[in-house]
Amino acid sequence: MVLLTTLNKLSSSLTKTIGPPLFRTGLSLRNKLVPRNPNTINNYWIDMLFLIPYSQKLLSLAIYEETKVQIDSFRRQRFDAMAATDFYNDKDDRHDKEVQDLQTTLRNATVDASATVQMAEIRTKVLNDILRPSLLPTETWGNDIENSWRYNIRLVAWIRKEILLAKYGPFIQEAMMAYPSLRMSPQFQSSNRRRFFIDLMNRGIIQWDQKNNTSTDNSPYDESLATIQRLPRTNVVVKALRMRDWSTQKNSARFRQAVLPLVTKLGGTEYQSPLDDDEEDALVQKTKNTGTTSGHLAVSKPGTFSFTHAMIPPETKLDDTSLDDLLEVVTGGYINNCGPLNALCQEANCYQLWTREYVEHLGDYLLRRIESSNCCESTVILDVGAGDGLLIQCLKEYMYDKMMTSKPKAGKTGLTVKTDHEIIVAKRGMPKLIATDDMSWNIFTKANVEKLSVDQALQTYAQATKRTTKDTLSDESNREDPPENQSRSGQVIVLCSWMPMGEDWSAKFREAGVDEYILIGESDDGSCGHNWWTWGNSAFRDGTIKSSKDMPSVAPFIQDGYERRDLKELTSYQFSSFDCAISKSSNTVSFRKLQD
């Protein structure tokens, strides 16, 4: 035990001693020796050359270890203060066990709101003490931000994550203690245990194989439950992650509301510049997989695609500006109005936090689509870019249960009649639900996911369902019939959650002739897909890379014979990494193929 303690102290000392100077030196050399252009600013291998990713890990570890030391000290002081009261000095045997249990609870856990707030303040102070000198050695905008790391999106994303975890880590731990159904969500069950889960486990507050008896959650974890039944309820997410007062509507003016006052305080101005094709392409490449930019995409006037950018004088001193506010400006409004939800999604590496109601409502919608189709065989529901495969697994369980366990209803004559869903099952059988992903993100899968790219998935499952409509043709004739003369015997519905920014997979869906595709994530002017080619937002048409005088003004999906329907009934049940107190970012949109 003594040796382990000594090694821990030595490790903590080394990370605090080596991490900050290694980070500052690496970043400084990178900025001096490497020309700044779109091809080098976000080049990971250049960062590796200057050991920046390694120094980031050392800084993160230093923040984590110092935070742990100070919070343990805070708990001991709090326990000692409580133990000094007459109640804790009571030697009555009747109180011995009660006192011991309460002492253990006080020492190991957060038991009131004030303690949670104080621990968040401790974490934030540690982060500022260690990280700020590394990021802002001269405390000036030009030297430390504009000409250093402002446009390195990978670095910005890491800084944002550290700030969110410092501010809201204790609130997440509090939520995990109180709500086992949130803690035990299959979305968080991966091979890589996250740090706030490890904290709770190491302190003995929670155990993965037992429910928390002091929980306020009425639906504790049960290993025998199906995957969908282990998803948290919407009301649990809202209560546990403190989102009762959060906006339920999208607010396109969030940049002006949240960022411009800070820009003005720093003596800066808002700058809107129209983007040409190369600039937009560079911006898209910078923001892929991170969700943040150094400004804000905006529409300055109808038909004009522009980039709203905060212009700060390089000589501006930053001593009186918090690190939170500086990152609010750099990220374009993704810090100050965030909360435990954003920190949880960052640490769990997920864009969408699934809830049981969302899956149930989406499953009901899909069942209605099956019922309304004239297909004589099973529907294929294909999830492309499925990641861990959790969504399709939960849908499969829910739809199977809904379709196969419906009980007959009694008719007026006293005879039993089949329910609508039983009729669907009898006619078409269980729909075929398939999750596919190219595995390029190295995500830990939680269900069966086939390793297929978008093109391969469509070729395998969308094209494969095409058959001739002529009943008199033989199987050999069917194989020879050209694709344009073929139709499907079962409809194909594609699901796509958080399509990568700047990429348009929807054109491939339409080219494959799928009957419907459903997009989950930010729409129209966000970070999912392409705002014109995917969503048909005319405000972004003239700024697109492929724009030309001959480009039709009609949205691509309309031109290809599809109609859009926003599934608003699902919005209130979905939560994303980029939701905030003043704006909800994620929704669900269906695009249906019009019948001839």
Coordinates of C-alpha atoms in Angstrom, one line a residue:
M1 CA 0.0 0.0 0.0
V2 CA 2.8 2.4 0.9
L3 CA 4.6 1.6 -2.4
L4 CA 1.5 2.1 -4.4
T5 CA 0.9 5.5 -2.7
T6 CA 4.5 6.5 -3.4
L7 CA 4.2 5.5 -7.0
N8 CA 0.9 7.5 -7.4
K9 CA 2.5 10.6 -5.9
L10 CA 5.6 10.2 -8.2
S11 CA 3.3 9.8 -11.2
S12 CA 1.3 12.9 -10.3
S13 CA 4.5 14.9 -9.8
L14 CA 5.9 13.9 -13.1
T15 CA 2.8 14.7 -15.1
K16 CA 2.5 18.1 -13.6
T17 CA 6.2 18.8 -14.1
I18 CA 6.6 17.4 -17.7
G19 CA 3.2 18.0 -19.2
P20 CA 2.8 21.8 -19.3
P21 CA 6.3 22.7 -20.6
L22 CA 6.2 19.8 -23.2
F23 CA 2.9 21.1 -24.5
R24 CA 4.0 24.8 -24.6
T25 CA 7.3 23.9 -26.3
G26 CA 5.7 21.6 -28.9
L27 CA 2.9 24.1 -29.8
S28 CA 5.4 27.0 -30.0
L29 CA 7.8 25.0 -32.3
R30 CA 4.9 23.9 -34.5
N31 CA 3.7 27.5 -35.0
K32 CA 7.2 28.7 -35.8
L33 CA 8.4 26.0 -38.0
V34 CA 5.3 24.9 -39.9
P35 CA 3.7 27.2 -42.5
R36 CA 0.1 27.9 -41.6
N37 CA -2.3 26.8 -44.3
P38 CA -5.5 24.7 -44.5
N39 CA -3.4 21.5 -45.1
T40 CA -1.2 21.9 -42.1
I41 CA -3.3 23.5 -39.4
N42 CA -5.2 20.3 -38.6
N43 CA -2.7 17.7 -39.7
Y44 CA -2.5 15.1 -37.0
W45 CA 0.9 13.8 -38.0
I46 CA 2.4 17.2 -37.7
D47 CA 1.0 17.4 -34.2
M48 CA 2.6 14.0 -33.5
L49 CA 5.9 15.2 -34.8
F50 CA 5.9 17.9 -32.0
L51 CA 4.6 15.4 -29.4
I52 CA 1.4 17.5 -28.9
P53 CA -1.0 14.6 -28.5
Y54 CA 1.3 13.0 -25.9
S55 CA 1.6 16.3 -24.0
Q56 CA -2.2 16.6 -24.1
K57 CA -2.6 13.2 -22.4
L58 CA -0.1 14.3 -19.8
L59 CA -2.0 17.5 -19.1
S60 CA -5.3 15.6 -18.9
L61 CA -3.7 13.1 -16.5
A62 CA -2.2 16.0 -14.4
I63 CA -5.6 17.7 -14.1
Y64 CA -7.3 14.4 -13.2
E65 CA -4.8 13.4 -10.5
E66 CA -4.6 16.9 -8.9
T67 CA -8.4 17.1 -8.9
K68 CA -8.7 13.7 -7.2
V69 CA -6.2 14.8 -4.5
Q70 CA -8.1 18.0 -3.8
I71 CA -11.5 16.5 -3.8
D72 CA -10.4 13.7 -1.4
S73 CA -9.1 16.4 0.9
F74 CA -12.4 18.2 0.6
R75 CA -14.3 15.1 1.6
R76 CA -12.1 14.5 4.6
Q77 CA -12.5 18.0 5.8
R78 CA -16.3 17.8 5.3
F79 CA -16.4 14.5 7.2
D80 CA -14.3 15.8 10.1
A81 CA -16.6 18.9 10.4
M82 CA -19.6 16.6 10.6
A83 CA -17.9 14.3 13.0
A84 CA -17.2 17.2 15.4
T85 CA -20.9 17.7 16.1
D86 CA -22.6 16.2 19.2
F87 CA -24.6 13.8 17.0
Y88 CA -21.5 12.1 15.7
N89 CA -19.9 12.0 19.2
D90 CA -22.9 10.2 20.5
K91 CA -21.6 6.8 21.9
D92 CA -25.0 5.3 22.2
D93 CA -24.8 1.8 20.8
R94 CA -28.1 2.3 19.1
H95 CA -26.5 4.9 16.9
D96 CA -23.2 3.2 16.2
K97 CA -24.1 1.5 12.9
E98 CA -26.1 4.5 11.7
V99 CA -23.2 6.8 12.4
Q100 CA -20.7 4.5 10.7
D101 CA -22.9 4.2 7.6
L102 CA -23.4 7.9 7.4
Q103 CA -19.8 8.6 7.9
T104 CA -18.9 6.3 5.1
T105 CA -21.4 8.0 2.8
L106 CA -20.2 11.5 3.7
R107 CA -16.6 10.5 3.1
N108 CA -17.1 8.8 -0.3
A109 CA -20.0 10.5 -2.0
T110 CA -21.8 13.6 -2.8
V111 CA -24.9 13.9 -0.6
D112 CA -26.1 17.4 -1.2
A113 CA -26.2 20.1 -3.9
S114 CA -23.8 22.4 -2.2
A115 CA -21.1 19.7 -2.1
T116 CA -21.6 19.0 -5.8
V117 CA -21.2 22.7 -6.6
Q118 CA -18.0 23.0 -4.4
M119 CA -16.5 19.9 -6.1
A120 CA -17.2 21.5 -9.5
E121 CA -15.5 24.7 -8.4
I122 CA -12.5 22.6 -7.2
R123 CA -12.2 20.9 -10.6
T124 CA -12.5 24.2 -12.5
K125 CA -9.8 25.8 -10.4
V126 CA -7.4 22.9 -10.9
L127 CA -8.1 23.0 -14.7
N128 CA -7.4 26.8 -14.8
D129 CA -4.2 26.4 -12.7
I130 CA -2.8 23.7 -14.9
L131 CA -4.2 24.4 -18.4
R132 CA -4.4 28.1 -18.7
P133 CA -0.6 28.8 -18.3
S134 CA -0.1 26.2 -21.0
L135 CA -2.6 27.7 -23.4
L136 CA -2.1 31.4 -22.7
P137 CA 1.6 31.9 -21.7
T138 CA 1.6 35.7 -22.7
E139 CA -2.2 36.3 -22.0
T140 CA -2.6 38.1 -25.4
W141 CA -5.1 37.1 -28.1
G142 CA -2.8 37.3 -31.1
N143 CA 0.2 35.3 -29.7
D144 CA -1.7 32.7 -27.6
I145 CA -4.9 32.1 -29.6
E146 CA -5.2 33.6 -33.1
N147 CA -1.7 32.6 -34.2
S148 CA -1.4 29.5 -32.1
W149 CA -4.3 27.0 -31.6
R150 CA -7.5 28.8 -32.6
Y151 CA -7.8 27.0 -35.9
N152 CA -6.5 23.6 -34.7
I153 CA -9.9 22.0 -34.3
R154 CA -8.5 18.9 -32.7
L155 CA -6.9 20.9 -30.0
V156 CA -10.0 23.1 -29.6
A157 CA -12.2 20.0 -29.2
W158 CA -9.9 18.6 -26.5
I159 CA -9.9 21.9 -24.6
R160 CA -13.7 22.0 -24.7
K161 CA -13.9 18.5 -23.4
E162 CA -11.6 19.2 -20.5
I163 CA -13.6 22.3 -19.6
L164 CA -17.0 20.5 -19.7
L165 CA -15.7 17.7 -17.6
A166 CA -14.3 20.0 -15.0
K167 CA -17.5 22.0 -14.8
Y168 CA -20.0 19.2 -14.9
G169 CA -18.1 16.0 -13.9
P170 CA -19.5 16.1 -10.3
F171 CA -23.0 16.6 -11.6
I172 CA -22.6 13.6 -13.8
Q173 CA -21.4 11.5 -10.8
E174 CA -24.4 12.7 -8.8
A175 CA -26.7 11.7 -11.6
M176 CA -25.1 8.3 -11.9
M177 CA -25.5 7.6 -8.2
A178 CA -29.2 8.7 -8.2
Y179 CA -30.3 7.1 -11.5
P180 CA -29.0 3.5 -12.1
S181 CA -31.0 3.3 -15.4
L182 CA -28.8 6.2 -16.7
R183 CA -25.6 4.7 -15.4
M184 CA -26.4 1.3 -16.8
S185 CA -27.6 2.4 -20.2
P186 CA -26.2 0.1 -22.8
Q187 CA -24.8 3.2 -24.5
F188 CA -22.2 3.4 -21.8
Q189 CA -21.3 -0.3 -21.6
S190 CA -18.1 -0.5 -23.6
S191 CA -14.7 -2.0 -23.1
N192 CA -13.3 1.5 -22.3
R193 CA -14.7 2.5 -18.9
R194 CA -15.0 6.3 -18.6
R195 CA -13.2 8.2 -15.8
F196 CA -16.3 9.3 -13.9
F197 CA -17.5 5.7 -13.8
I198 CA -14.1 4.6 -12.6
D199 CA -14.1 7.2 -9.9
L200 CA -17.4 5.9 -8.5
M201 CA -16.4 2.3 -8.7
N202 CA -13.0 2.9 -7.0
R203 CA -14.7 4.7 -4.2
G204 CA -17.2 1.9 -3.7
I205 CA -20.2 4.1 -4.4
I206 CA -21.5 2.0 -7.3
Q207 CA -21.1 -1.5 -8.5
W208 CA -21.8 -2.6 -12.0
D209 CA -23.6 -5.8 -11.0
Q210 CA -25.8 -4.3 -8.3
K211 CA -28.5 -1.6 -8.1
N212 CA -28.1 1.4 -5.9
N213 CA -30.5 1.0 -3.0
T214 CA -30.5 4.8 -2.3
S215 CA -31.5 5.6 -5.8
T216 CA -34.5 7.9 -6.7
D217 CA -34.8 6.0 -10.0
N218 CA -37.9 3.8 -10.1
S219 CA -36.5 1.6 -12.9
P220 CA -33.3 0.1 -11.5
Y221 CA -30.9 -1.8 -13.8
D222 CA -31.7 -5.5 -14.3
E223 CA -29.4 -7.7 -16.4
S224 CA -32.3 -9.8 -17.5
L225 CA -33.9 -6.9 -19.3
A226 CA -33.8 -6.5 -23.0
T227 CA -31.4 -3.9 -24.4
I228 CA -34.2 -1.4 -25.1
Q229 CA -35.6 -1.7 -21.5
R230 CA -32.2 -0.7 -20.2
L231 CA -32.3 2.6 -22.0
P232 CA -33.1 5.5 -19.7
R233 CA -36.5 7.2 -19.8
T234 CA -36.7 10.7 -21.1
N235 CA -37.8 12.1 -17.8
V236 CA -34.8 10.5 -16.1
V237 CA -32.5 12.1 -18.6
V238 CA -34.1 15.5 -18.1
K239 CA -34.0 15.3 -14.3
A240 CA -30.6 13.7 -13.9
L241 CA -28.8 16.0 -16.3
R242 CA -30.6 19.1 -15.1
M243 CA -32.4 20.1 -18.3
R244 CA -35.8 21.1 -17.0
D245 CA -35.3 24.7 -18.1
W246 CA -33.6 23.9 -21.4
S247 CA -35.1 25.1 -24.6
T248 CA -37.0 22.5 -26.7
Q249 CA -36.8 24.5 -29.9
K250 CA -34.0 25.2 -32.3
N251 CA -32.5 28.8 -32.0
S252 CA -30.6 29.8 -35.1
A253 CA -29.6 33.1 -33.4
R254 CA -27.6 31.4 -30.6
F255 CA -24.3 32.8 -31.9
R256 CA -25.5 36.4 -31.7
Q257 CA -27.0 35.8 -28.2
A258 CA -24.2 33.9 -26.6
V259 CA -21.0 35.0 -28.4
L260 CA -21.3 38.6 -29.6
P261 CA -21.5 40.2 -26.1
L262 CA -18.2 38.5 -25.3
V263 CA -16.7 39.6 -28.6
T264 CA -17.7 43.2 -27.8
K265 CA -16.2 42.9 -24.4
L266 CA -12.8 41.9 -25.9
G267 CA -12.9 44.9 -28.3
G268 CA -13.7 42.8 -31.3
T269 CA -16.4 42.8 -34.0
E270 CA -18.5 40.3 -35.9
Y271 CA -17.3 39.7 -39.4
Q272 CA -19.4 37.9 -42.1
S273 CA -17.5 36.8 -45.2
P274 CA -19.0 35.0 -48.1
L275 CA -17.2 31.7 -48.7
D276 CA -16.0 30.6 -52.1
D277 CA -15.8 27.0 -53.0
D278 CA -12.3 26.4 -51.7
E279 CA -12.9 28.1 -48.4
E280 CA -16.1 26.1 -47.8
D281 CA -14.3 22.9 -48.6
A282 CA -11.5 23.8 -46.1
L283 CA -14.1 24.7 -43.4
V284 CA -15.9 21.4 -43.9
Q285 CA -12.7 19.4 -43.6
K286 CA -11.7 21.3 -40.4
T287 CA -15.0 20.7 -38.7
K288 CA -15.6 17.0 -39.6
N289 CA -15.9 14.7 -36.5
T290 CA -15.5 17.6 -34.0
G291 CA -18.8 19.6 -34.3
T292 CA -17.0 22.9 -33.5
T293 CA -15.6 25.7 -35.6
S294 CA -13.7 28.9 -35.0
G295 CA -16.9 30.8 -35.8
H296 CA -20.4 30.2 -36.9
L297 CA -22.0 29.3 -40.2
A298 CA -24.7 31.8 -41.1
V299 CA -26.9 33.3 -43.8
S300 CA -26.3 37.1 -44.0
K301 CA -29.0 37.5 -46.6
P302 CA -31.2 35.1 -48.6
G303 CA -29.1 33.1 -51.0
T304 CA -25.7 34.1 -49.5
F305 CA -23.6 31.5 -47.7
S306 CA -21.3 33.2 -45.2
F307 CA -19.1 32.5 -42.2
T308 CA -19.6 34.6 -39.1
H309 CA -16.3 35.1 -37.5
A310 CA -15.2 36.9 -34.3
M311 CA -12.4 39.4 -35.1
I312 CA -10.4 40.2 -32.0
P313 CA -7.5 42.7 -32.0
P314 CA -4.3 40.7 -31.6
E315 CA -3.0 42.9 -28.8
T316 CA -6.0 42.3 -26.6
K317 CA -5.0 41.3 -23.1
L318 CA -6.8 38.3 -21.7
D319 CA -6.0 38.5 -18.0
D320 CA -9.6 39.5 -17.0
T321 CA -11.3 37.0 -19.3
S322 CA -12.1 33.5 -18.1
L323 CA -11.0 30.4 -20.1
D324 CA -14.7 29.5 -20.5
D325 CA -15.5 32.8 -22.2
L326 CA -12.5 32.5 -24.5
L327 CA -13.5 29.1 -25.6
E328 CA -17.1 30.3 -26.0
V329 CA -15.7 32.8 -28.6
V330 CA -13.4 30.2 -30.3
T331 CA -16.0 27.5 -30.6
G332 CA -18.9 29.8 -31.6
G333 CA -21.0 29.3 -28.6
Y334 CA -20.5 25.7 -27.4
I335 CA -19.4 26.2 -23.8
N336 CA -21.3 28.6 -21.5
N337 CA -24.9 27.3 -22.2
C338 CA -23.9 23.7 -22.0
G339 CA -24.4 21.3 -19.1
P340 CA -23.9 17.7 -17.8
L341 CA -25.5 16.3 -21.0
N342 CA -22.7 17.8 -23.2
A343 CA -20.0 16.6 -20.8
L344 CA -21.5 13.1 -20.7
C345 CA -21.7 12.8 -24.5
Q346 CA -18.1 14.1 -24.8
E347 CA -16.8 11.6 -22.3
A348 CA -18.9 8.7 -23.7
N349 CA -18.0 9.7 -27.3
C350 CA -21.5 9.8 -28.6
Y351 CA -23.5 12.3 -30.6
Q352 CA -27.0 11.1 -29.7
L353 CA -28.2 10.0 -26.3
W354 CA -30.9 7.4 -26.9
T355 CA -34.0 7.2 -24.7
R356 CA -36.5 4.4 -24.5
E357 CA -39.4 6.7 -25.7
Y358 CA -37.5 7.8 -28.7
V359 CA -36.9 4.2 -29.9
E360 CA -40.5 3.3 -29.1
H361 CA -41.9 6.2 -31.1
L362 CA -39.5 5.6 -34.0
G363 CA -40.5 1.9 -33.9
D364 CA -44.2 2.8 -34.0
Y365 CA -43.6 5.0 -37.0
L366 CA -41.8 2.3 -38.8
L367 CA -44.6 -0.2 -38.0
R368 CA -47.1 2.3 -39.5
R369 CA -45.0 2.6 -42.6
I370 CA -44.9 -1.2 -43.0
E371 CA -48.7 -1.3 -42.5
S372 CA -49.3 1.3 -45.1
S373 CA -47.1 -0.3 -47.8
N374 CA -48.4 -2.6 -50.4
C375 CA -45.4 -4.9 -50.2
C376 CA -46.0 -8.6 -50.0
E377 CA -42.8 -9.5 -48.3
S378 CA -40.7 -8.2 -45.4
T379 CA -39.5 -4.6 -45.2
V380 CA -35.7 -4.1 -45.0
I381 CA -34.7 -1.4 -42.5
L382 CA -31.1 -0.6 -43.1
D383 CA -29.0 1.5 -40.7
V384 CA -26.0 2.9 -42.5
G385 CA -23.1 4.4 -40.5
A386 CA -24.6 2.6 -37.5
G387 CA -21.6 3.0 -35.2
D388 CA -22.1 0.7 -32.2
G389 CA -25.4 -0.8 -33.7
L390 CA -27.3 0.0 -30.5
L391 CA -30.2 1.8 -32.3
I392 CA -31.0 -1.0 -34.7
Q393 CA -30.7 -3.6 -31.8
C394 CA -33.2 -1.7 -29.7
L395 CA -35.6 -1.2 -32.6
K396 CA -35.4 -4.9 -33.4
E397 CA -36.4 -5.8 -29.9
Y398 CA -39.2 -3.3 -29.7
M399 CA -40.7 -4.1 -33.0
Y400 CA -40.5 -7.8 -32.5
D401 CA -42.2 -7.5 -29.1
K402 CA -44.9 -5.2 -30.5
M403 CA -45.6 -7.4 -33.6
M404 CA -45.3 -10.8 -32.0
T405 CA -46.9 -10.4 -28.6
S406 CA -50.1 -8.5 -29.5
K407 CA -53.1 -10.3 -28.1
P408 CA -56.3 -10.9 -30.1
K409 CA -59.2 -8.5 -29.3
A410 CA -62.7 -9.7 -28.8
G411 CA -65.2 -8.6 -31.5
K412 CA -68.8 -7.7 -31.1
T413 CA -69.9 -11.3 -31.8
G414 CA -67.6 -12.6 -29.0
L415 CA -65.1 -14.1 -31.4
T416 CA -61.6 -12.9 -31.2
V417 CA -60.2 -10.8 -34.0
K418 CA -56.6 -10.2 -34.9
T419 CA -54.9 -6.9 -34.2
D420 CA -53.5 -4.8 -36.9
H421 CA -50.0 -5.8 -36.0
E422 CA -50.8 -9.5 -36.1
I423 CA -52.2 -9.0 -39.6
I424 CA -48.9 -7.4 -40.6
V425 CA -47.0 -10.3 -39.2
A426 CA -49.2 -12.8 -40.9
K427 CA -48.8 -11.1 -44.3
R428 CA -45.3 -9.9 -44.3
G429 CA -43.4 -11.4 -41.3
M430 CA -40.9 -9.6 -39.1
P431 CA -39.1 -6.8 -41.0
K432 CA -35.4 -7.3 -41.6
L433 CA -33.3 -4.9 -39.5
I434 CA -29.6 -4.6 -40.4
A435 CA -26.9 -2.4 -39.0
T436 CA -23.9 -1.5 -41.2
D437 CA -20.7 0.6 -40.7
D438 CA -17.3 0.8 -42.3
M439 CA -15.7 0.7 -38.9
S440 CA -13.4 3.6 -39.7
W441 CA -14.1 5.3 -36.4
N442 CA -13.0 2.2 -34.3
I443 CA -16.2 2.3 -32.3
F444 CA -16.8 -0.5 -29.8
T445 CA -19.9 -2.3 -31.1
K446 CA -22.7 -3.3 -28.7
A447 CA -24.7 -5.3 -31.2
N448 CA -24.3 -7.1 -34.5
V449 CA -22.9 -4.6 -37.1
E450 CA -21.9 -5.7 -40.6
K451 CA -18.7 -4.1 -41.9
L452 CA -20.0 -2.4 -45.0
S453 CA -19.5 1.0 -46.4
V454 CA -22.6 3.0 -47.4
D455 CA -22.2 2.0 -51.1
Q456 CA -21.7 -1.7 -50.1
A457 CA -24.7 -1.7 -47.8
L458 CA -27.0 -0.2 -50.5
Q459 CA -25.7 -2.7 -53.1
T460 CA -26.1 -5.6 -50.7
Y461 CA -29.5 -4.8 -49.2
A462 CA -31.2 -2.1 -51.3
Q463 CA -30.3 -3.4 -54.8
A464 CA -30.7 -7.0 -53.8
T465 CA -34.4 -6.6 -53.1
K466 CA -35.2 -5.5 -56.7
R467 CA -37.2 -8.0 -58.6
T468 CA -39.4 -7.9 -61.7
T469 CA -43.0 -7.1 -61.3
K470 CA -44.0 -9.5 -64.1
D471 CA -45.3 -12.6 -62.3
T472 CA -45.0 -14.7 -65.5
L473 CA -41.3 -14.2 -65.8
S474 CA -39.1 -17.1 -64.7
D475 CA -36.3 -16.7 -62.2
E476 CA -33.8 -16.7 -65.1
S477 CA -35.7 -13.8 -66.7
N478 CA -35.7 -11.9 -63.5
R479 CA -31.9 -12.0 -63.3
E480 CA -31.6 -10.7 -66.8
D481 CA -34.2 -7.9 -66.5
P482 CA -32.5 -4.5 -66.4
P483 CA -32.6 -2.5 -63.1
E484 CA -34.9 0.3 -64.6
N485 CA -37.6 -2.4 -65.3
Q486 CA -37.4 -3.9 -61.8
S487 CA -39.3 -3.0 -58.6
R488 CA -39.1 -4.3 -55.1
S489 CA -41.2 -6.9 -53.5
G490 CA -40.5 -5.4 -50.1
Q491 CA -39.8 -1.8 -49.3
V492 CA -36.4 -0.5 -48.2
I493 CA -36.2 2.1 -45.4
V494 CA -32.7 3.6 -44.6
L495 CA -31.8 5.0 -41.2
C496 CA -28.9 7.4 -40.9
S497 CA -27.9 9.0 -37.6
W498 CA -25.5 12.0 -37.6
M499 CA -24.3 11.8 -41.2
P500 CA -20.7 13.3 -41.4
M501 CA -20.6 17.0 -42.0
G502 CA -20.1 18.0 -45.6
E503 CA -20.8 14.5 -47.0
D504 CA -24.1 13.8 -48.8
W505 CA -25.1 10.2 -48.5
S506 CA -28.7 11.0 -49.3
A507 CA -28.0 11.2 -53.1
K508 CA -26.8 7.5 -52.9
F509 CA -30.0 6.6 -51.1
R510 CA -32.1 8.1 -53.8
E511 CA -30.0 6.7 -56.6
A512 CA -30.5 3.2 -55.0
G513 CA -34.3 3.9 -55.2
V514 CA -35.0 3.3 -51.5
D515 CA -38.6 3.9 -50.5
E516 CA -37.7 6.1 -47.6
Y517 CA -34.7 7.4 -45.7
I518 CA -34.8 8.9 -42.2
L519 CA -32.1 11.3 -41.1
I520 CA -31.3 11.8 -37.4
G521 CA -29.3 14.8 -36.2
E522 CA -28.9 18.4 -37.0
S523 CA -30.8 19.6 -40.0
D524 CA -30.7 22.4 -42.6
D525 CA -27.9 24.5 -41.2
G526 CA -26.0 22.2 -38.8
S527 CA -23.2 19.7 -38.9
C528 CA -24.9 16.7 -40.5
G529 CA -24.6 16.1 -44.2
H530 CA -24.6 19.0 -46.7
N531 CA -27.0 21.9 -46.1
W532 CA -28.0 22.1 -49.8
W533 CA -27.4 18.6 -51.2
T534 CA -28.8 16.8 -48.2
W535 CA -31.4 19.1 -46.8
G536 CA -32.3 21.4 -49.7
N537 CA -31.7 24.6 -47.8
S538 CA -31.7 27.2 -50.6
A539 CA -29.8 29.7 -48.4
F540 CA -26.7 27.5 -48.9
R541 CA -27.2 26.7 -52.6
D542 CA -25.0 29.5 -54.0
G543 CA -22.1 28.7 -51.6
T544 CA -21.9 25.0 -52.5
I545 CA -18.8 23.6 -54.1
K546 CA -20.8 22.2 -57.0
S547 CA -22.7 25.4 -57.7
S548 CA -23.1 26.6 -61.3
K549 CA -25.4 28.7 -63.4
D550 CA -27.1 25.7 -64.7
M551 CA -27.8 24.2 -61.2
P552 CA -31.6 23.8 -60.7
S553 CA -33.1 25.8 -57.9
V554 CA -35.3 22.9 -56.8
A555 CA -33.9 20.9 -53.8
P556 CA -32.1 17.8 -54.9
F557 CA -34.5 15.4 -53.0
I558 CA -37.5 17.0 -54.7
Q559 CA -35.9 16.8 -58.1
D560 CA -35.3 13.1 -57.4
G561 CA -39.0 12.5 -56.5
Y562 CA -38.9 12.5 -52.7
E563 CA -40.9 14.5 -50.2
R564 CA -39.8 15.7 -46.8
R565 CA -41.6 15.2 -43.5
D566 CA -40.3 16.3 -40.1
L567 CA -41.2 13.8 -37.4
K568 CA -41.8 16.4 -34.8
E569 CA -43.4 13.9 -32.4
L570 CA -39.9 12.4 -31.9
T571 CA -38.0 15.6 -31.2
S572 CA -38.9 15.9 -27.5
Y573 CA -37.4 12.4 -26.8
Q574 CA -34.0 12.9 -28.4
F575 CA -30.9 14.6 -26.9
S576 CA -27.6 15.4 -28.7
S577 CA -24.1 16.4 -27.8
F578 CA -24.7 19.9 -29.2
D579 CA -28.0 20.7 -27.5
C580 CA -27.7 23.6 -25.0
A581 CA -29.9 25.6 -22.7
I582 CA -30.9 28.1 -25.4
S583 CA -31.3 25.8 -28.4
K584 CA -32.1 22.2 -29.3
S585 CA -30.1 20.9 -32.2
S586 CA -31.2 17.4 -33.1
N587 CA -34.3 16.3 -34.8
T588 CA -35.6 13.4 -37.0
V589 CA -36.6 13.9 -40.7
S590 CA -38.2 11.5 -43.1
F591 CA -37.8 11.6 -46.9
R592 CA -40.3 9.5 -48.7
K593 CA -40.3 8.4 -52.4
L594 CA -43.4 9.7 -54.2
Q595 CA -45.5 7.1 -55.9
D596 CA -45.8 7.3 -59.7

